PDB file of C-alpha atoms in Angstrom:
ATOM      1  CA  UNK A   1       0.000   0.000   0.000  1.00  0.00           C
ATOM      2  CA  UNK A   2       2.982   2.676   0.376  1.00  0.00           C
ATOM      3  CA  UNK A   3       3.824   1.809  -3.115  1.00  0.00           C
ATOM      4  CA  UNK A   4       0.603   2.896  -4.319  1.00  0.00           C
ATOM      5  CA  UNK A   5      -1.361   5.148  -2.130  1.00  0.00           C
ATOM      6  CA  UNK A   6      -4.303   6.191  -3.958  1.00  0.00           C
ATOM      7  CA  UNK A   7      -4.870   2.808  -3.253  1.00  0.00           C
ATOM      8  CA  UNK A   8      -4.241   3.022   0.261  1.00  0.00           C
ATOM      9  CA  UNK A   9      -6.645   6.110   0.237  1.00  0.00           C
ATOM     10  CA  UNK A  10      -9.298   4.317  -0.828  1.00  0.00           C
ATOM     11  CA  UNK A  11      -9.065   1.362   1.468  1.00  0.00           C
ATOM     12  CA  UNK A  12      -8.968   3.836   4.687  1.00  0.00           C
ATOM     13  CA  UNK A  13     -12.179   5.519   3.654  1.00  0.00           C
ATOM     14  CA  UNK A  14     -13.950   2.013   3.063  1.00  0.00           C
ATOM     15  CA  UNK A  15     -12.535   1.218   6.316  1.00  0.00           C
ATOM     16  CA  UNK A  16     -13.848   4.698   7.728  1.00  0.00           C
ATOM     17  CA  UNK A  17     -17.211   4.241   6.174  1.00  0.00           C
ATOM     18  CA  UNK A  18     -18.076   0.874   7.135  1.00  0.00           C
ATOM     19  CA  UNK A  19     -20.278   1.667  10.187  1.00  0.00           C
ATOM     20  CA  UNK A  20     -22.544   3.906   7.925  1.00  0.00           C
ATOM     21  CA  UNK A  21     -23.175   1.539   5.457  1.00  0.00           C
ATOM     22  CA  UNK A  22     -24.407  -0.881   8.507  1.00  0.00           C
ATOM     23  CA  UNK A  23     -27.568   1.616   8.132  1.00  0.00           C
ATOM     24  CA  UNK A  24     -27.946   1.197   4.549  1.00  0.00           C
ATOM     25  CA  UNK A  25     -27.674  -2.555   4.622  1.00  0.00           C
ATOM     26  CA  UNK A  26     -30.318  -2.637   7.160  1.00  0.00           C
ATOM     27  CA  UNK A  27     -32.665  -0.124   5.335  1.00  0.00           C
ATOM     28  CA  UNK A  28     -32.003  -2.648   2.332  1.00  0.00           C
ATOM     29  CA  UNK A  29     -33.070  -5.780   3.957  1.00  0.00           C
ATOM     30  CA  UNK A  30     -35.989  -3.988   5.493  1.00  0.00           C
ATOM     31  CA  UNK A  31     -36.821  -3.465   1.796  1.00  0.00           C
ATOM     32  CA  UNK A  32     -36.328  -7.568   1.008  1.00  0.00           C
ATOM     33  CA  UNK A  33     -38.266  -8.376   3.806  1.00  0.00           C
ATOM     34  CA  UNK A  34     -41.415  -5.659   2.873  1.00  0.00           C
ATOM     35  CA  UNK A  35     -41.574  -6.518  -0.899  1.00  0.00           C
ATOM     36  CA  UNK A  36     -41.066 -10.506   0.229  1.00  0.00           C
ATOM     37  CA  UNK A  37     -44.119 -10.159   2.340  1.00  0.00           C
ATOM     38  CA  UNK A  38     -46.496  -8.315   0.279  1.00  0.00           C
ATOM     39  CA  UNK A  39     -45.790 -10.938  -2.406  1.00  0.00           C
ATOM     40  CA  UNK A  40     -46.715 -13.497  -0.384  1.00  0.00           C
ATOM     41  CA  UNK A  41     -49.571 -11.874  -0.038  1.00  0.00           C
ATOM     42  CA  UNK A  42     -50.917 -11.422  -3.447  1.00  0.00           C
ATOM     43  CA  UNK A  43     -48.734 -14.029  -5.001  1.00  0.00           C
ATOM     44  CA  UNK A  44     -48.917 -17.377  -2.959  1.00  0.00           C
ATOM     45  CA  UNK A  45     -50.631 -20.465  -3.561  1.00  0.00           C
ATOM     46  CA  UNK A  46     -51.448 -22.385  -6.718  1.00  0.00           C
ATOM     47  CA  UNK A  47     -50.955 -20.023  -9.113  1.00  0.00           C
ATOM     48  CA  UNK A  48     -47.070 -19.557  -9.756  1.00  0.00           C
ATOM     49  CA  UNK A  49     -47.093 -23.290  -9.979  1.00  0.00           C
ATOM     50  CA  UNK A  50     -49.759 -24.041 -12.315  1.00  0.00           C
ATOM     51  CA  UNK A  51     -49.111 -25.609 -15.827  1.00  0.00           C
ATOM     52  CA  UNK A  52     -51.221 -27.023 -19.167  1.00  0.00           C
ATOM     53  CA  UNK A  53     -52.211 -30.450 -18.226  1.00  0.00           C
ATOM     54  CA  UNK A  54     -53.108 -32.816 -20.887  1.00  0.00           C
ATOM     55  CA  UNK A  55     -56.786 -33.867 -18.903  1.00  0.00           C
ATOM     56  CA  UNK A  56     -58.864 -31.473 -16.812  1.00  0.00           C
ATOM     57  CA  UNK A  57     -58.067 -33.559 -13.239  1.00  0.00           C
ATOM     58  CA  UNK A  58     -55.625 -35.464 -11.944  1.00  0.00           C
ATOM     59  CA  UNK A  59     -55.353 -39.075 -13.045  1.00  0.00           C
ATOM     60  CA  UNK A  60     -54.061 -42.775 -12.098  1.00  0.00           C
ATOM     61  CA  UNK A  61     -50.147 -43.092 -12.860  1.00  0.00           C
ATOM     62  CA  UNK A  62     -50.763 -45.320 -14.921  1.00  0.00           C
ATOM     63  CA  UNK A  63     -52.726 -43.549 -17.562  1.00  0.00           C
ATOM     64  CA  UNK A  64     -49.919 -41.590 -20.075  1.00  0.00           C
ATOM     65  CA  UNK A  65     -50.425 -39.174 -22.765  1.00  0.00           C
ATOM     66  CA  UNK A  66     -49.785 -40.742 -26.062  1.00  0.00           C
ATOM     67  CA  UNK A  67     -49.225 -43.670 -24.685  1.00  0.00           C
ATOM     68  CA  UNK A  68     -52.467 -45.193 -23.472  1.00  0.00           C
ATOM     69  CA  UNK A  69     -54.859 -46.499 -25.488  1.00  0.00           C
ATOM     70  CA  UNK A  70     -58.044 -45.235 -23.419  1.00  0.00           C
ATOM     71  CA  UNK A  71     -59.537 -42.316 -22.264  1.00  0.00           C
ATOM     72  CA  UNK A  72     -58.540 -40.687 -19.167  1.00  0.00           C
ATOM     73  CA  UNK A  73     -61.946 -40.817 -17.876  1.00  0.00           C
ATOM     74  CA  UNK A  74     -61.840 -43.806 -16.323  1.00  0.00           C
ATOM     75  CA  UNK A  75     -58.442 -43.071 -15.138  1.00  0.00           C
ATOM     76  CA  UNK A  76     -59.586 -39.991 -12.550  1.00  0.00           C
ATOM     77  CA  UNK A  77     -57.700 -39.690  -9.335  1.00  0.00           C
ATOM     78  CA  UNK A  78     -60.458 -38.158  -7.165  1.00  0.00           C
ATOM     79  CA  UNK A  79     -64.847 -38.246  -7.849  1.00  0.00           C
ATOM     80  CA  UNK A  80     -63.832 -34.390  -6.098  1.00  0.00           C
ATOM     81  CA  UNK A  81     -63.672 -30.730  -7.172  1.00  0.00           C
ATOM     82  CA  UNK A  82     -59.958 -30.092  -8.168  1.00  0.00           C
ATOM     83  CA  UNK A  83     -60.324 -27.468  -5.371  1.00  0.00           C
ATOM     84  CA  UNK A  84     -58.006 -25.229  -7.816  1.00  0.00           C
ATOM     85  CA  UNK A  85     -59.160 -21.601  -6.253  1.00  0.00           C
ATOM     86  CA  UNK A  86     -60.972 -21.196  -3.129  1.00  0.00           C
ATOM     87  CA  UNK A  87     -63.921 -19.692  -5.080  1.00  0.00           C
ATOM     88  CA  UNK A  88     -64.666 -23.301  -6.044  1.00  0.00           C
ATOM     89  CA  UNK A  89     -65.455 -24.270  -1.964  1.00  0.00           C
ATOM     90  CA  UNK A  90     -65.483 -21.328  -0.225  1.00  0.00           C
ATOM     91  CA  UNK A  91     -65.638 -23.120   3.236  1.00  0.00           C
ATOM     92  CA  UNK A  92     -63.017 -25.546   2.851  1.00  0.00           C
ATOM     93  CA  UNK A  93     -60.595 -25.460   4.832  1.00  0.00           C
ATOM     94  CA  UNK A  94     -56.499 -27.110   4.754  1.00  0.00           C
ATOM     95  CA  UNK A  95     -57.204 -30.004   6.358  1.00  0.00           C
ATOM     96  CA  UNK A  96     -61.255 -30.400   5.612  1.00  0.00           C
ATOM     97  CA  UNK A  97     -59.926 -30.230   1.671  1.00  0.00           C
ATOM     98  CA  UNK A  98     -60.175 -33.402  -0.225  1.00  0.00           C
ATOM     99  CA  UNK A  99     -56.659 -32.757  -1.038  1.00  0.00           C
ATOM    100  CA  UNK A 100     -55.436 -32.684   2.488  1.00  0.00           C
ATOM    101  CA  UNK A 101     -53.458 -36.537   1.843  1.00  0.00           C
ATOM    102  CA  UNK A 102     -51.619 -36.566  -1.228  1.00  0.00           C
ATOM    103  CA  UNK A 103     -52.798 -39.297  -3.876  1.00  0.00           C
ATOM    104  CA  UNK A 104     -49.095 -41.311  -4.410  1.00  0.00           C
ATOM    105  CA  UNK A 105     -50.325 -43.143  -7.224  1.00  0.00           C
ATOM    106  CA  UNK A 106     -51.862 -40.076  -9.269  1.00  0.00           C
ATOM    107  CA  UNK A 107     -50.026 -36.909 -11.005  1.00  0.00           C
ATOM    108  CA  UNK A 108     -51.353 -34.245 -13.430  1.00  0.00           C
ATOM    109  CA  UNK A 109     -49.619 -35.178 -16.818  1.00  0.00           C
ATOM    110  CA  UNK A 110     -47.925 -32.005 -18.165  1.00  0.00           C
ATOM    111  CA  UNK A 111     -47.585 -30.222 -21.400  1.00  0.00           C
ATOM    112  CA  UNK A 112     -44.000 -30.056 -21.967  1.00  0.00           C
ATOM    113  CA  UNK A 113     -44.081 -28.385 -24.792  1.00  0.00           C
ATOM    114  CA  UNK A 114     -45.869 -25.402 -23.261  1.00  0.00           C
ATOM    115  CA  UNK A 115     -43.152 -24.180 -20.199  1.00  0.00           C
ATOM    116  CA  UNK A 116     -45.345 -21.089 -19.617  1.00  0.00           C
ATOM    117  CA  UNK A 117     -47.873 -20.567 -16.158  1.00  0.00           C
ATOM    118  CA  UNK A 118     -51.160 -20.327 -16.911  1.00  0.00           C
ATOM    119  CA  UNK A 119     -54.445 -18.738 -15.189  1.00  0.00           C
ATOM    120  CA  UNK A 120     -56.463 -20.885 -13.176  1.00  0.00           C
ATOM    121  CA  UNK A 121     -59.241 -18.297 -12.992  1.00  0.00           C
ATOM    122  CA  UNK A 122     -58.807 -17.543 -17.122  1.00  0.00           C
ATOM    123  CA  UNK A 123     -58.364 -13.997 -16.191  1.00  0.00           C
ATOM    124  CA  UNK A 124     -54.457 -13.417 -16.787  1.00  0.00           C
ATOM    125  CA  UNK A 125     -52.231 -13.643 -19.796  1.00  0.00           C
ATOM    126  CA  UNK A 126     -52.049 -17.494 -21.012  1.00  0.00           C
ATOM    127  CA  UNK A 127     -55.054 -19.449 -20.768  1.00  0.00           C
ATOM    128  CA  UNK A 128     -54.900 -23.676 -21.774  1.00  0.00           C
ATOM    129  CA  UNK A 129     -57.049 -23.690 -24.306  1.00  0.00           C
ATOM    130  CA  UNK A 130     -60.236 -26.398 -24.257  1.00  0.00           C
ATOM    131  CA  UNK A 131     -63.751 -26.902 -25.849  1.00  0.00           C
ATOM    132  CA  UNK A 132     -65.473 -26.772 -29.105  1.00  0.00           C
ATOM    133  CA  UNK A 133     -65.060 -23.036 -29.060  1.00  0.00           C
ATOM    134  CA  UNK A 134     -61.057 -23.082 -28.791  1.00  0.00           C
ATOM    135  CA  UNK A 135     -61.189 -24.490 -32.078  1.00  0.00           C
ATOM    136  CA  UNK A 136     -59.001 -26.961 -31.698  1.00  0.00           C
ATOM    137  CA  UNK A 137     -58.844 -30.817 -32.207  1.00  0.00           C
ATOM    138  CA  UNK A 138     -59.587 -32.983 -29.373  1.00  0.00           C
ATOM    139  CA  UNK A 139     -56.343 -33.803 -28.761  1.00  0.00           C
ATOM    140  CA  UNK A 140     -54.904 -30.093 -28.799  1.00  0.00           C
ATOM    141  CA  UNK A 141     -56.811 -29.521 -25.888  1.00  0.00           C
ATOM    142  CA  UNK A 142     -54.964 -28.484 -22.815  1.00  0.00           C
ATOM    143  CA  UNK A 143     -56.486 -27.453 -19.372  1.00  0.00           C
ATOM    144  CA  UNK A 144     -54.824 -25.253 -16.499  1.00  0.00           C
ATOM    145  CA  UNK A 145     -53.781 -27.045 -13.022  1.00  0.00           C
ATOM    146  CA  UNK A 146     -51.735 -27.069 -10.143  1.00  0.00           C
ATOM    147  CA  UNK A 147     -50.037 -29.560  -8.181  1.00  0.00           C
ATOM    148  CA  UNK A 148     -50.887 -28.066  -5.197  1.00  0.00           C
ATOM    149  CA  UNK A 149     -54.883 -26.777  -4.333  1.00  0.00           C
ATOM    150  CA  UNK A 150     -56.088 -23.289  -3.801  1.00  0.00           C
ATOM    151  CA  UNK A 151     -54.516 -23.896   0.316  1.00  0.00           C
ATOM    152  CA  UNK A 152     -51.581 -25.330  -0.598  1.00  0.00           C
ATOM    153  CA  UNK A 153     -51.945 -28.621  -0.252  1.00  0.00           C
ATOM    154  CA  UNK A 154     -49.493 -31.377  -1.611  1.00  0.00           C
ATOM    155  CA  UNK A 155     -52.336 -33.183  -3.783  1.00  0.00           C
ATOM    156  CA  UNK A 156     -49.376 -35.977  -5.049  1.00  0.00           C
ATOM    157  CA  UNK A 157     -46.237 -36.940  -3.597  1.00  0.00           C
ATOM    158  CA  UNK A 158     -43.197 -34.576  -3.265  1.00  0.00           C
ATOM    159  CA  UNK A 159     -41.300 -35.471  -6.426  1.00  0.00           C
ATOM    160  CA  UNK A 160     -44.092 -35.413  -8.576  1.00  0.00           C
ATOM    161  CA  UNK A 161     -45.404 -31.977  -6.811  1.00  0.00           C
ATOM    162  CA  UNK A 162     -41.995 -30.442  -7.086  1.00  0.00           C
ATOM    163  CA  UNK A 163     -41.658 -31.840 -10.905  1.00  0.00           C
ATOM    164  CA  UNK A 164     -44.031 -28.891 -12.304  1.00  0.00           C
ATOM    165  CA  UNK A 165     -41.852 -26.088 -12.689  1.00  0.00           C
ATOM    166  CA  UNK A 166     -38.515 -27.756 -12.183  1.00  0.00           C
ATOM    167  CA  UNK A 167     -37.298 -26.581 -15.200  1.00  0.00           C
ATOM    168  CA  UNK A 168     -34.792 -23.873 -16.641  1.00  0.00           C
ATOM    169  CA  UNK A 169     -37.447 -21.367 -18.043  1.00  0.00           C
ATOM    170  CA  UNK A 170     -39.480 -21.569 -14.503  1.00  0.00           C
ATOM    171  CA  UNK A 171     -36.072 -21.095 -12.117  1.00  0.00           C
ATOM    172  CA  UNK A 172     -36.121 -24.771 -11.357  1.00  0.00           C
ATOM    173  CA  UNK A 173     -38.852 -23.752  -8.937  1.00  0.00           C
ATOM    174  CA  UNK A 174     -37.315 -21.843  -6.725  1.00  0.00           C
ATOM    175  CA  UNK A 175     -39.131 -18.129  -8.297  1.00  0.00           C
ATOM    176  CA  UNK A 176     -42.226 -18.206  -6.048  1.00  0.00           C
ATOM    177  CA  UNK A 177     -43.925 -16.546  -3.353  1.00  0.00           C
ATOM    178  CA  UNK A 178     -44.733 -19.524  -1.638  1.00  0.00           C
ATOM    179  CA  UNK A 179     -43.496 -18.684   1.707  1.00  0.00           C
ATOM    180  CA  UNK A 180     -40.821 -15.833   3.072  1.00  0.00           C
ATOM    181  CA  UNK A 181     -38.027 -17.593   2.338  1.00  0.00           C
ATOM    182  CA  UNK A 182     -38.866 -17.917  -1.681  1.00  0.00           C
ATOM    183  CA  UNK A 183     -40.020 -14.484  -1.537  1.00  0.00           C
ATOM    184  CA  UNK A 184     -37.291 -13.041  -0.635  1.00  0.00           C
ATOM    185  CA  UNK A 185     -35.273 -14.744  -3.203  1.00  0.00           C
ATOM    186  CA  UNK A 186     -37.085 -14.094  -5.662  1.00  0.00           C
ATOM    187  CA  UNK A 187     -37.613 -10.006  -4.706  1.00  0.00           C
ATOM    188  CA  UNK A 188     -33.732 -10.177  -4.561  1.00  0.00           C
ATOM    189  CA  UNK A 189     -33.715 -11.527  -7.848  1.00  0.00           C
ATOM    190  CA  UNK A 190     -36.103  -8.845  -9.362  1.00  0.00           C
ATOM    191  CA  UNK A 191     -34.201  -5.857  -7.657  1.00  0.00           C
ATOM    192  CA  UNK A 192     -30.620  -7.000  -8.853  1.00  0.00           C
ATOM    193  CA  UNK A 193     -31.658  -7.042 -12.470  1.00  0.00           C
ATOM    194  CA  UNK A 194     -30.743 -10.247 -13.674  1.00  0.00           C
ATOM    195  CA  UNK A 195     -33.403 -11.868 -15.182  1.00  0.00           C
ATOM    196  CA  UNK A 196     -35.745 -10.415 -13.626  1.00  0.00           C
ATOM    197  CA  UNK A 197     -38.462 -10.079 -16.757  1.00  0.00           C
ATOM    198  CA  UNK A 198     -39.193 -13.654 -16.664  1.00  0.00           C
ATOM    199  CA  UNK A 199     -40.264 -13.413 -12.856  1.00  0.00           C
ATOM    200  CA  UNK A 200     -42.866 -10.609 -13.929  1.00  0.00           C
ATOM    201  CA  UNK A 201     -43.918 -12.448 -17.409  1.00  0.00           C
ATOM    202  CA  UNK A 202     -45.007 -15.304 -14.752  1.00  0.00           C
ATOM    203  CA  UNK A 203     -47.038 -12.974 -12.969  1.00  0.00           C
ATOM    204  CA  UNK A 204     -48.637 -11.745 -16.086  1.00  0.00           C
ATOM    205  CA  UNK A 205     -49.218 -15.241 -17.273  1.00  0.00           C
ATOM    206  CA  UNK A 206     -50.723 -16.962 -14.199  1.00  0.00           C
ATOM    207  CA  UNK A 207     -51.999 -14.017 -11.649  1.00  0.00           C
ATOM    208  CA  UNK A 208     -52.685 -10.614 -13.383  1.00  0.00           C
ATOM    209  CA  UNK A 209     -50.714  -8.221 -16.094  1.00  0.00           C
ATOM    210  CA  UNK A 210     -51.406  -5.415 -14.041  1.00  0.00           C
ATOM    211  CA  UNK A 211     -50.667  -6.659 -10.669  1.00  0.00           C
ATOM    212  CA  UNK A 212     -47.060  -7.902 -12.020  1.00  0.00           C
ATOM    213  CA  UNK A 213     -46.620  -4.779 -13.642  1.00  0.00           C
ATOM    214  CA  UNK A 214     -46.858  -2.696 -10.512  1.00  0.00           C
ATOM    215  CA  UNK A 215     -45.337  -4.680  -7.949  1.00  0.00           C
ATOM    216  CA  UNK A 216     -41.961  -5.445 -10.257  1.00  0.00           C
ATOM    217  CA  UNK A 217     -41.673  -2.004 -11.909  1.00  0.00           C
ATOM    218  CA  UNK A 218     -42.434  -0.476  -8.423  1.00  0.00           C
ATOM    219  CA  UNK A 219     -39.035  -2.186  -7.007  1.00  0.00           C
TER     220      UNK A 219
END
């Protein structure tokens, strides 16, 4: 450092303003923590983890797409609701759902072509498409689900729950407001920069255009 001391300069006022930047580390993970929570709150649940599923319920493991011969009718998981959004019971609660004990021999076959979210509710930005009216050929047809229900319940094992969005275009699963924890890596994600349009392009596809736009553009 006597050799060069412009750099020895520098390092003494880093040194000298350590203690002040405490303040703005703390005002910074206030921040994390704020943003994390409000996205749990508008953000968690079903919806950042639900996919186009090749039938409109969950079905026996041993019906596959392409593969069997028969319908999936005769294949379904649960004679139940798929419980997807709490607008569907109203009074259910966690444990009351029929969801509550995961079904280990049933799974909700995935489109893997499509690597997009999609709205349970049909309101946001990609909606499977299904029916007569989508214009489509029966086998085109694509419906919207989650492997968890609208309170979070694991409605399959945890490999198969955690196989939904574990792939590159989704974060391997780990951009979510699921809990605290994911929200606060994902709000660090958004406010560093990197990458953070895909995080907000999953909000507009599976929750709502506008509430994405706010609460990423706001940070």
């Amino acid at each position: 450092l006597r050799v060069l001391p412009g750099v020895a300069k520098i390092v003494e006022v880093f040194l000298i303003s350590l203690p002040h930047l405490g303040d703005i580390v703390l005002m910074l993970i206030l921040t994390f923590i704020i943003f994390g929570m409000i996205g749990v709150q508008l953000f968690s649940g079903p919806m950042m983890h639900s996919r186009c599923r090749y039938t409109p319920y969950p079905v026996k493991k041993s019906w596959v797409p392409h593969v069997s011969n028969e319908s999936f009718e005769s294949y379904r998981c649960l004679d139940e609701p798929n419980f997807s959004t709490t607008d569907e019971i109203p009074s259910s609660t966690k444990k009351g759902s029929s969801w509550s004990s995961p079904r280990l021999d049933c799974y909700w076959p995935i489109d893997n072509d499509d690597t997009r979210l999609c709205s349970l509710t049909n309101s946001a930005q990609h909606v499977c498409k299904n029916g007569i009216e989508s214009g489509l050929s029966e086998d085109k047809w694509r419906w919207c689900g989650s492997n968890y229900d609208a309170l979070g319940n694991f409605r399959f094992d945890y490999r198969t729950v955690q196989d939904d969005n574990y792939i590159l275009d989704l974060g391997y699963g780990f951009v979510n407001f699921d809990n605290v924890g994911f929200g606060l890596l994902t709000v660090v994600q958004i406010m560093s920069g990197d990458s953070w349009t895909p995080i907000q392009y999953e909000i507009f596809d599976s929750i709502s255009v506008v509430g994405g736009a706010m609460f990423c553009d706001i940070m």
